[in-house]
């Protein structure tokens, strides 16, 4: 990619450098670490469930702007969603990054997370963008333990 | 030879517009190496040591000639002290399994520097755990160097093996391996030198160093990937058991037992990477043609200029020793407050190739309190213009991030 201002845009920069989602939850239902061993990015996701609904989420950790912003924006997107809705959004996000989506309308459900669309053109950074999404995917799979 | 003439020998530098500053990871290859490999397949390809026909004999001769060339290049006493491997990692694993596993006893110590590449570290964790021996580290001081006191504190009468990188792939620090070897020998330990980051840049003399083992990879010194070298003193290699078993490393094979071939074949099981060996031979010819004096002259000028220019940017933190004579062609740095991967991506968009990450040296980075750096590494084809491109791209990266950086 020649012009990175599409990637390092205002929303990604704000979320990566000064995220309001970077904190600890007081009464999390469960938490999980996500790690990219090759680059050292490390996040801890905390999740608070209310029945079937993701009531609150937060993260801590360190990593590049892409991984940190992707985590923060994911939290904004998934908060208040049911497990079923969240799983659909996660699937769509991963498919978008892997360039598997042909119908652009499908991307609407991603809300702000659509800003990561251009990452699909930067193979070296795909795993940065996906770290949090793979981590939450595993958490929801194990969601029975998230009560 | 001038750098402008050297550049003409590297087709990729003509074909691509990139500013290549990642020679510490792998160097680009000159025509001389590419042609030698091409010529091998076109003129004398056969399986060496196997056929009674002249083509195979010719391939065997070239293979063994290159072994002798490498022995001379690093001033080994005997040609059979040169063992071909896949890369430095395989050479180090061979030493760990064939020497370490057989010789370490409970409570013995293996001493490594904290700046070792994972390849000279992870195998020793496994071997020391199996042998119930202890793994200790020589740490760096605030100048990113290992002090004499640290060497003398860590290498003791219990130390049986010392592993040391000649040049750190993160810091560029040139370790005083001669001194370490002398001290370790006084304590009765053998020393393994990882010369992967030094041999492209400086003359190696295994007899002068008195190294017991020395390893390097071909691809970091203009040769193709997949070829590496293990040097070991003959008397030590003779006592060691083979690492990999198979064809060509045997003498007699019975149903239940086997006797092994003498050196060097004992450690070269299976068909070897002949094109790699031929390429490495051509790379050595190329390095010798230019000469280490010229190589160092070119590199010193560019690396000094890079340090000077990087030092002008107050938002950049450099991880290099202030003692210039102890520093090679590797510069690790970070833009304060910006993650190295983001910096490397922005540099990539400006067609500047640097490495970012932990450089296979996690314990060192943990000691430094960071999890990654950007790394620019230089070789004979780099120019001041390359440095200017790097600086320009770094300024751009900083401009993109500066209003968001937390103070």
XYZ file of C-alpha atoms in Angstrom:
554
model
C 0.000 0.000 0.000
C 1.345 3.396 -0.906
C -0.788 5.688 1.185
C -1.172 4.739 4.793
C -3.325 7.663 5.854
C -6.323 5.434 5.026
C -5.117 2.979 7.614
C -3.705 5.306 10.230
C -6.798 7.505 10.231
C -8.251 9.626 13.011
C -10.504 6.974 14.527
C -7.816 4.276 14.579
C -5.253 6.672 16.027
C -7.604 7.905 18.754
C -8.611 4.414 19.778
C -5.026 3.111 19.760
C -3.423 5.917 21.697
C -6.178 7.025 24.085
C -8.782 4.327 24.395
C -11.527 4.672 26.996
C -11.963 0.897 26.772
C -8.479 0.297 28.162
C -9.285 -0.352 31.818
C -10.195 -3.115 34.238
C -13.764 -4.319 34.755
C -14.839 -4.545 38.355
C -16.882 -7.695 38.073
C -15.913 -9.467 34.878
C -17.585 -12.795 34.092
C -14.441 -14.059 32.377
C -11.184 -12.933 30.883
C -8.762 -14.234 28.291
C -5.283 -13.406 27.031
C -4.558 -12.981 23.331
C -0.973 -13.117 22.078
C 0.891 -12.800 18.797
C 4.206 -14.494 19.606
C 5.972 -13.165 16.520
C 5.422 -9.527 17.303
C 4.851 -9.585 21.047
C 1.371 -8.009 20.921
C -0.494 -9.029 24.039
C -4.022 -8.173 25.156
C -6.237 -9.204 28.030
C -9.959 -9.082 27.261
C -12.485 -8.876 30.069
C -16.115 -9.637 29.515
C -19.177 -9.044 31.655
C -22.256 -11.009 30.581
C -25.861 -10.328 31.529
C -27.670 -13.509 30.572
C -27.189 -13.778 26.842
C -26.043 -10.199 26.377
C -22.525 -8.734 26.432
C -23.097 -6.055 29.056
C -19.578 -4.683 29.275
C -16.066 -5.288 27.983
C -12.610 -3.863 28.582
C -9.018 -4.603 27.641
C -5.475 -4.103 28.821
C -2.109 -4.955 27.305
C 0.280 -3.592 24.743
C 0.934 -3.746 21.029
C 0.907 -1.800 17.803
C -1.662 0.852 16.902
C -3.582 -1.585 14.709
C -3.950 -4.274 17.388
C -4.847 -1.785 20.112
C -7.353 0.156 18.006
C -8.910 -3.015 16.661
C -9.461 -4.249 20.207
C -10.978 -0.979 21.367
C -13.270 -0.575 18.368
C -14.339 -4.210 18.664
C -15.429 -3.524 22.224
C -17.547 -0.547 21.105
C -19.111 -2.684 18.388
C -19.928 -5.750 20.466
C -21.100 -4.115 23.675
C -24.860 -4.635 24.167
C -25.087 -7.380 21.556
C -26.351 -10.899 22.199
C -23.914 -13.773 21.801
C -25.561 -14.711 18.525
C -25.315 -11.164 17.116
C -21.723 -10.871 18.318
C -20.721 -14.122 16.634
C -22.169 -12.882 13.323
C -20.277 -9.610 13.582
C -17.019 -11.401 14.435
C -17.435 -13.745 11.498
C -18.097 -10.824 9.149
C -15.072 -8.888 10.443
C -12.730 -11.841 9.949
C -14.159 -12.453 6.476
C -13.692 -8.762 5.600
C -10.022 -8.861 6.609
C -9.532 -12.053 4.616
C -11.211 -10.373 1.619
C -13.953 -12.993 1.475
C -16.894 -10.555 1.423
C -18.348 -9.667 -1.951
C -21.528 -7.932 -0.822
C -20.499 -4.594 0.700
C -23.906 -4.291 2.409
C -22.913 -7.102 4.715
C -20.245 -4.848 6.229
C -22.806 -2.430 7.677
C -23.259 -4.499 10.780
C -19.582 -3.898 11.625
C -20.313 -0.240 12.531
C -16.988 1.573 13.195
C -14.991 -1.637 12.777
C -15.358 -1.136 9.032
C -12.386 1.262 9.254
C -10.103 -1.780 9.209
C -11.151 -2.748 5.703
C -7.893 -1.529 4.177
C -5.830 -3.753 6.452
C -6.774 -6.574 4.106
C -4.269 -5.018 1.678
C -1.456 -5.216 4.242
C -0.741 -8.918 4.775
C 1.949 -8.159 7.355
C -0.644 -6.487 9.591
C -3.622 -8.807 9.247
C -2.769 -10.710 12.402
C -2.552 -7.426 14.349
C -6.106 -6.528 13.330
C -7.436 -10.009 14.065
C -5.860 -10.625 17.485
C -8.756 -9.333 19.600
C -11.394 -10.817 17.295
C -9.903 -14.294 17.486
C -9.622 -13.919 21.246
C -13.292 -12.941 21.703
C -14.294 -15.681 19.259
C -12.641 -18.249 21.568
C -14.202 -16.611 24.627
C -17.707 -16.850 23.220
C -17.110 -20.452 22.186
C -16.282 -21.106 25.797
C -19.148 -18.830 26.846
C -20.714 -21.445 29.065
C -17.938 -20.691 31.500
C -18.697 -16.974 31.223
C -21.548 -16.910 33.678
C 36.167 -1.248 -5.224
C 33.547 1.469 -4.875
C 30.033 0.974 -3.565
C 28.586 2.158 -6.911
C 30.363 -0.739 -8.637
C 29.287 -3.211 -5.975
C 25.617 -2.232 -6.379
C 25.835 -3.138 -10.078
C 26.571 -6.734 -9.061
C 23.195 -7.098 -7.295
C 20.324 -7.553 -9.762
C 17.599 -7.071 -7.159
C 18.980 -3.627 -6.348
C 18.543 -2.724 -10.035
C 15.131 -4.376 -10.394
C 13.479 -2.971 -7.294
C 13.157 0.510 -5.878
C 13.357 -0.527 -2.229
C 15.893 0.806 0.213
C 17.026 -2.499 1.685
C 18.117 -2.173 5.307
C 17.572 -5.724 6.515
C 20.835 -7.460 5.660
C 21.055 -8.696 9.252
C 18.095 -10.923 8.362
C 19.443 -11.931 4.961
C 21.675 -10.249 2.408
C 20.888 -9.772 -1.266
C 22.836 -11.962 -3.697
C 25.300 -10.838 -6.381
C 25.386 -12.151 -9.966
C 28.568 -14.047 -9.132
C 26.675 -16.224 -6.633
C 23.565 -16.612 -8.802
C 25.679 -17.548 -11.834
C 27.711 -20.100 -9.881
C 24.505 -21.881 -8.852
C 23.107 -21.672 -12.371
C 26.358 -23.050 -13.757
C 26.357 -25.915 -11.271
C 22.997 -27.181 -12.508
C 23.900 -26.567 -16.131
C 27.375 -28.077 -16.029
C 28.109 -30.578 -13.282
C 25.004 -31.523 -11.300
C 25.145 -35.054 -9.831
C 24.952 -36.563 -6.378
C 28.400 -36.273 -4.817
C 30.056 -39.207 -3.025
C 27.656 -41.594 -4.796
C 28.595 -42.240 -8.402
C 31.686 -43.799 -9.929
C 31.066 -41.753 -13.061
C 32.945 -38.556 -13.816
C 29.965 -36.197 -13.441
C 29.451 -37.296 -9.839
C 33.181 -37.130 -9.218
C 33.249 -33.582 -10.534
C 30.359 -32.607 -8.231
C 32.200 -34.262 -5.315
C 35.376 -32.373 -6.151
C 33.633 -28.997 -6.242
C 31.862 -29.803 -2.979
C 35.089 -30.739 -1.228
C 36.992 -27.852 -2.817
C 34.484 -25.497 -1.229
C 34.991 -27.153 2.140
C 38.711 -26.502 1.809
C 38.001 -22.924 0.704
C 35.889 -22.308 3.818
C 38.573 -23.864 6.036
C 41.097 -21.444 4.589
C 38.641 -18.543 4.807
C 38.253 -18.923 8.584
C 41.790 -20.303 9.035
C 40.748 -23.750 10.266
C 43.659 -26.159 10.596
C 41.921 -29.017 8.788
C 39.350 -29.172 6.039
C 37.337 -31.874 7.851
C 36.715 -29.433 10.686
C 34.153 -27.786 8.375
C 30.732 -29.449 8.528
C 27.941 -28.332 6.228
C 24.520 -27.790 7.751
C 21.241 -26.126 6.856
C 22.021 -22.925 8.742
C 23.525 -21.641 12.001
C 20.459 -22.928 13.870
C 21.086 -26.495 12.734
C 24.788 -26.172 13.537
C 23.920 -25.033 17.064
C 21.413 -27.850 17.524
C 24.053 -30.319 16.386
C 26.429 -29.025 19.064
C 23.730 -28.997 21.743
C 22.627 -32.574 21.058
C 25.888 -34.240 20.042
C 28.236 -32.427 22.397
C 26.036 -30.935 25.130
C 23.761 -33.897 25.746
C 26.725 -36.300 25.962
C 29.050 -34.214 28.091
C 26.909 -32.305 30.570
C 26.446 -33.764 34.034
C 24.148 -32.756 36.864
C 25.168 -29.407 38.408
C 27.413 -28.473 35.491
C 26.813 -25.017 34.105
C 26.159 -23.689 30.641
C 26.802 -19.949 30.384
C 25.291 -17.869 27.581
C 25.178 -14.159 26.933
C 21.738 -12.585 27.353
C 22.042 -11.275 23.791
C 21.966 -14.753 22.218
C 19.588 -15.412 19.346
C 16.934 -17.986 20.318
C 18.885 -20.522 18.232
C 21.783 -20.448 20.701
C 19.460 -20.367 23.698
C 16.409 -22.600 23.319
C 18.469 -25.766 22.534
C 20.482 -25.167 25.716
C 17.303 -24.917 27.802
C 16.301 -28.355 26.591
C 19.751 -29.911 27.011
C 20.418 -28.456 30.474
C 16.985 -29.614 31.655
C 17.688 -33.156 30.420
C 21.150 -33.205 31.987
C 19.923 -31.527 35.194
C 22.621 -28.922 34.725
C 22.191 -25.164 35.130
C 21.754 -22.433 32.551
C 23.239 -19.040 33.452
C 23.477 -15.746 31.622
C 26.063 -13.008 31.254
C 24.089 -9.739 31.343
C 24.856 -6.460 29.620
C 25.805 -3.187 31.307
C 24.280 0.231 30.588
C 26.498 0.489 27.498
C 24.906 -2.666 26.058
C 28.154 -4.588 26.519
C 29.255 -7.531 28.640
C 31.809 -6.309 31.145
C 34.952 -8.202 32.137
C 33.589 -8.532 35.681
C 30.428 -10.133 34.342
C 32.480 -12.659 32.354
C 34.564 -13.515 35.410
C 31.554 -13.690 37.711
C 29.529 -16.026 35.543
C 32.146 -18.391 34.085
C 33.270 -20.600 36.959
C 34.926 -23.959 37.545
C 31.482 -25.528 37.138
C 31.077 -24.055 33.635
C 31.421 -26.669 30.907
C 30.007 -24.800 27.912
C 29.934 -21.104 27.007
C 27.791 -19.818 24.133
C 28.440 -16.341 22.789
C 27.285 -14.325 19.793
C 30.266 -12.632 18.175
C 27.974 -9.755 17.207
C 24.485 -9.214 18.670
C 21.737 -9.250 16.040
C 19.785 -6.684 18.085
C 22.385 -4.343 19.568
C 25.184 -4.725 17.063
C 27.566 -5.039 20.005
C 30.806 -6.808 19.075
C 31.609 -9.100 21.970
C 35.197 -9.672 22.972
C 35.047 -13.372 22.153
C 38.812 -13.825 22.276
C 38.859 -12.717 25.877
C 35.811 -14.831 26.774
C 37.375 -17.901 25.142
C 40.672 -17.382 26.972
C 38.925 -17.052 30.315
C 36.565 -19.986 29.666
C 39.477 -22.222 28.681
C 41.226 -21.332 31.917
C 38.129 -22.655 33.694
C 37.998 -25.772 31.544
C 34.923 -24.893 29.438
C 34.460 -25.175 25.673
C 33.215 -22.126 23.797
C 30.710 -21.910 20.951
C 30.864 -18.738 18.890
C 27.825 -17.713 16.851
C 29.454 -15.786 14.013
C 26.268 -15.315 11.969
C 26.284 -11.522 12.375
C 30.056 -11.067 12.298
C 31.428 -13.121 9.406
C 29.733 -10.989 6.712
C 31.572 -7.960 8.089
C 34.886 -8.999 9.660
C 37.707 -11.479 9.259
C 37.247 -14.618 11.327
C 40.302 -16.616 12.394
C 39.239 -19.644 14.419
C 42.810 -20.456 15.443
C 43.540 -16.942 16.617
C 40.260 -16.915 18.559
C 40.938 -20.478 19.725
C 37.188 -21.161 19.336
C 36.121 -24.741 20.010
C 33.035 -24.371 17.830
C 31.991 -21.587 15.471
C 28.824 -21.438 13.390
C 27.349 -19.233 10.689
C 24.659 -19.137 7.984
C 25.466 -18.638 4.324
C 22.460 -16.480 3.509
C 23.599 -13.624 5.747
C 26.850 -13.423 3.749
C 25.613 -13.268 0.133
C 25.105 -17.044 -0.281
C 21.719 -18.725 -0.817
C 19.407 -19.815 1.984
C 19.605 -23.329 3.358
C 23.369 -23.612 3.727
C 25.226 -23.202 6.989
C 28.547 -24.121 8.504
C 29.704 -25.703 11.717
C 33.374 -25.422 12.543
C 34.639 -27.617 15.370
C 38.118 -28.538 16.549
C 38.960 -31.930 15.076
C 39.742 -33.590 18.380
C 36.339 -32.541 19.758
C 34.348 -33.490 16.638
C 36.065 -36.880 16.533
C 34.776 -37.726 19.997
C 31.207 -36.676 19.246
C 28.437 -38.986 18.083
C 26.465 -38.125 14.930
C 23.460 -35.816 15.114
C 21.450 -37.011 12.102
C 21.612 -40.619 10.912
C 21.232 -41.855 7.359
C 23.061 -42.240 4.097
C 26.681 -41.227 3.617
C 27.484 -40.866 7.334
C 28.154 -44.584 7.817
C 30.989 -47.036 7.455
C 29.387 -50.487 7.949
C 25.686 -51.025 8.559
C 24.551 -54.342 10.062
C 21.057 -55.357 11.023
C 21.459 -54.153 14.591
C 24.544 -51.926 14.583
C 26.373 -49.335 12.528
C 29.848 -47.898 12.522
C 30.185 -44.315 11.416
C 32.182 -42.608 8.704
C 35.099 -40.397 9.705
C 34.880 -36.599 9.652
C 33.371 -34.695 7.999
C 30.868 -37.227 6.558
C 29.925 -38.415 10.043
C 27.910 -35.228 10.463
C 26.532 -34.960 6.916
C 23.713 -37.488 6.607
C 21.746 -37.651 3.378
C 22.205 -35.778 0.119
C 23.580 -32.369 0.908
C 22.663 -28.935 -0.399
C 25.299 -28.828 -3.137
C 23.920 -25.721 -4.843
C 24.083 -24.013 -1.453
C 27.678 -25.081 -0.964
C 28.633 -23.908 -4.471
C 26.830 -20.599 -3.818
C 28.621 -20.189 -0.497
C 31.951 -20.802 -2.216
C 31.142 -18.096 -4.754
C 30.044 -15.741 -1.944
C 33.385 -16.231 -0.200
C 35.218 -15.529 -3.463
C 33.190 -12.335 -3.793
C 33.882 -11.205 -0.225
C 37.589 -11.942 -0.668
C 37.674 -10.067 -3.957
C 36.289 -6.951 -2.292
C 38.263 -7.553 0.893
C 37.215 -7.052 4.501
C 39.121 -3.745 4.661
C 36.961 -2.285 1.901
C 33.811 -3.852 3.357
C 34.502 -2.202 6.694
C 35.399 1.092 5.096
C 32.084 1.205 3.202
C 30.056 0.075 6.199
C 31.759 2.362 8.694
C 31.007 5.391 6.593
C 27.325 4.503 6.165
C 26.714 3.258 9.708
C 28.434 6.312 11.263
C 26.333 8.565 9.075
C 23.171 6.681 10.065
C 23.942 7.018 13.776
C 24.724 10.697 13.321
C 21.473 11.383 11.465
C 19.308 9.244 13.770
C 20.808 11.002 16.789
C 19.546 14.322 15.439
C 15.936 13.159 15.838
C 15.103 13.745 19.482
C 12.100 11.412 19.382
C 14.270 8.409 18.507
C 15.787 6.105 21.095
C 18.851 4.152 19.926
C 19.921 0.848 21.448
C 23.627 0.915 20.651
C 26.858 1.052 22.591
C 28.513 4.488 22.743
C 31.854 2.766 22.111
C 32.023 2.923 18.344
C 34.803 0.359 18.054
C 32.515 -2.236 19.671
C 29.607 -1.674 17.298
C 28.880 -3.421 13.985
C 26.337 -2.763 11.216
C 23.098 -3.238 13.173
C 21.096 -0.338 14.626
C 18.044 -0.979 16.778
C 15.821 2.009 17.485
C 12.325 3.098 18.406
C 10.257 6.229 17.924
C 9.270 7.045 21.497
C 5.595 6.227 22.010
C 5.068 4.553 18.629
C 5.036 0.803 18.207
C 7.837 -0.528 15.941
C 5.368 -2.427 13.742
C 3.536 0.757 12.922
C 6.850 2.454 12.160
C 7.918 -0.453 9.932
C 4.594 -0.338 8.032
C 4.956 3.375 7.362
C 8.586 2.845 6.316
C 7.406 0.058 4.020
C 4.978 2.443 2.339
C 8.025 4.655 1.720
C 9.828 1.600 0.300
C 12.284 1.360 3.176
C 12.750 -2.221 4.457
C 13.600 -2.564 8.144
C 12.906 -5.391 10.530
C 10.571 -4.874 13.461
C 9.859 -7.250 16.301
C 11.805 -9.103 18.935
C 14.518 -10.340 16.538
C 14.444 -13.843 18.066
C 15.945 -12.416 21.240
C 13.052 -12.186 23.698
C 15.135 -12.516 26.897
C 17.324 -9.577 25.806
C 14.345 -7.378 24.966
C 12.670 -8.271 28.244
C 15.843 -7.194 30.040
C 15.726 -3.897 28.133
C 12.091 -3.489 29.250
C 10.670 -3.456 25.727
C 8.937 -6.007 23.551
C 10.220 -4.963 20.167
C 12.402 -2.573 18.229
C 12.889 -1.439 14.667
C 16.200 -2.596 13.279
C 18.146 -1.215 10.355
C 21.105 -3.350 9.307
C 23.634 -2.459 6.675
C 25.923 -4.150 4.183
C 28.350 -3.388 1.366
C 25.681 -2.173 -1.049
C 24.188 0.451 1.268
C 24.813 4.145 0.738
C 24.287 7.449 2.514
C 21.306 7.937 0.231
C 19.733 4.844 1.813
C 20.210 6.490 5.199
C 18.593 9.690 3.895
C 15.596 7.644 2.715
C 15.338 6.039 6.152
C 15.461 9.393 7.925
C 12.896 10.909 5.570
C 10.531 7.984 6.153
C 11.026 8.158 9.920
C 10.167 11.849 9.902
C 6.987 11.005 8.023
C 6.108 8.285 10.540
C 6.645 10.675 13.420
C 4.511 13.358 11.759
C 1.640 10.880 11.403
C 1.780 9.880 15.043
C 2.995 12.912 16.923
C -0.325 14.498 17.860
C -1.518 11.220 19.343
C 1.649 10.285 21.265
C 1.115 10.333 24.992
C 3.879 12.265 26.742
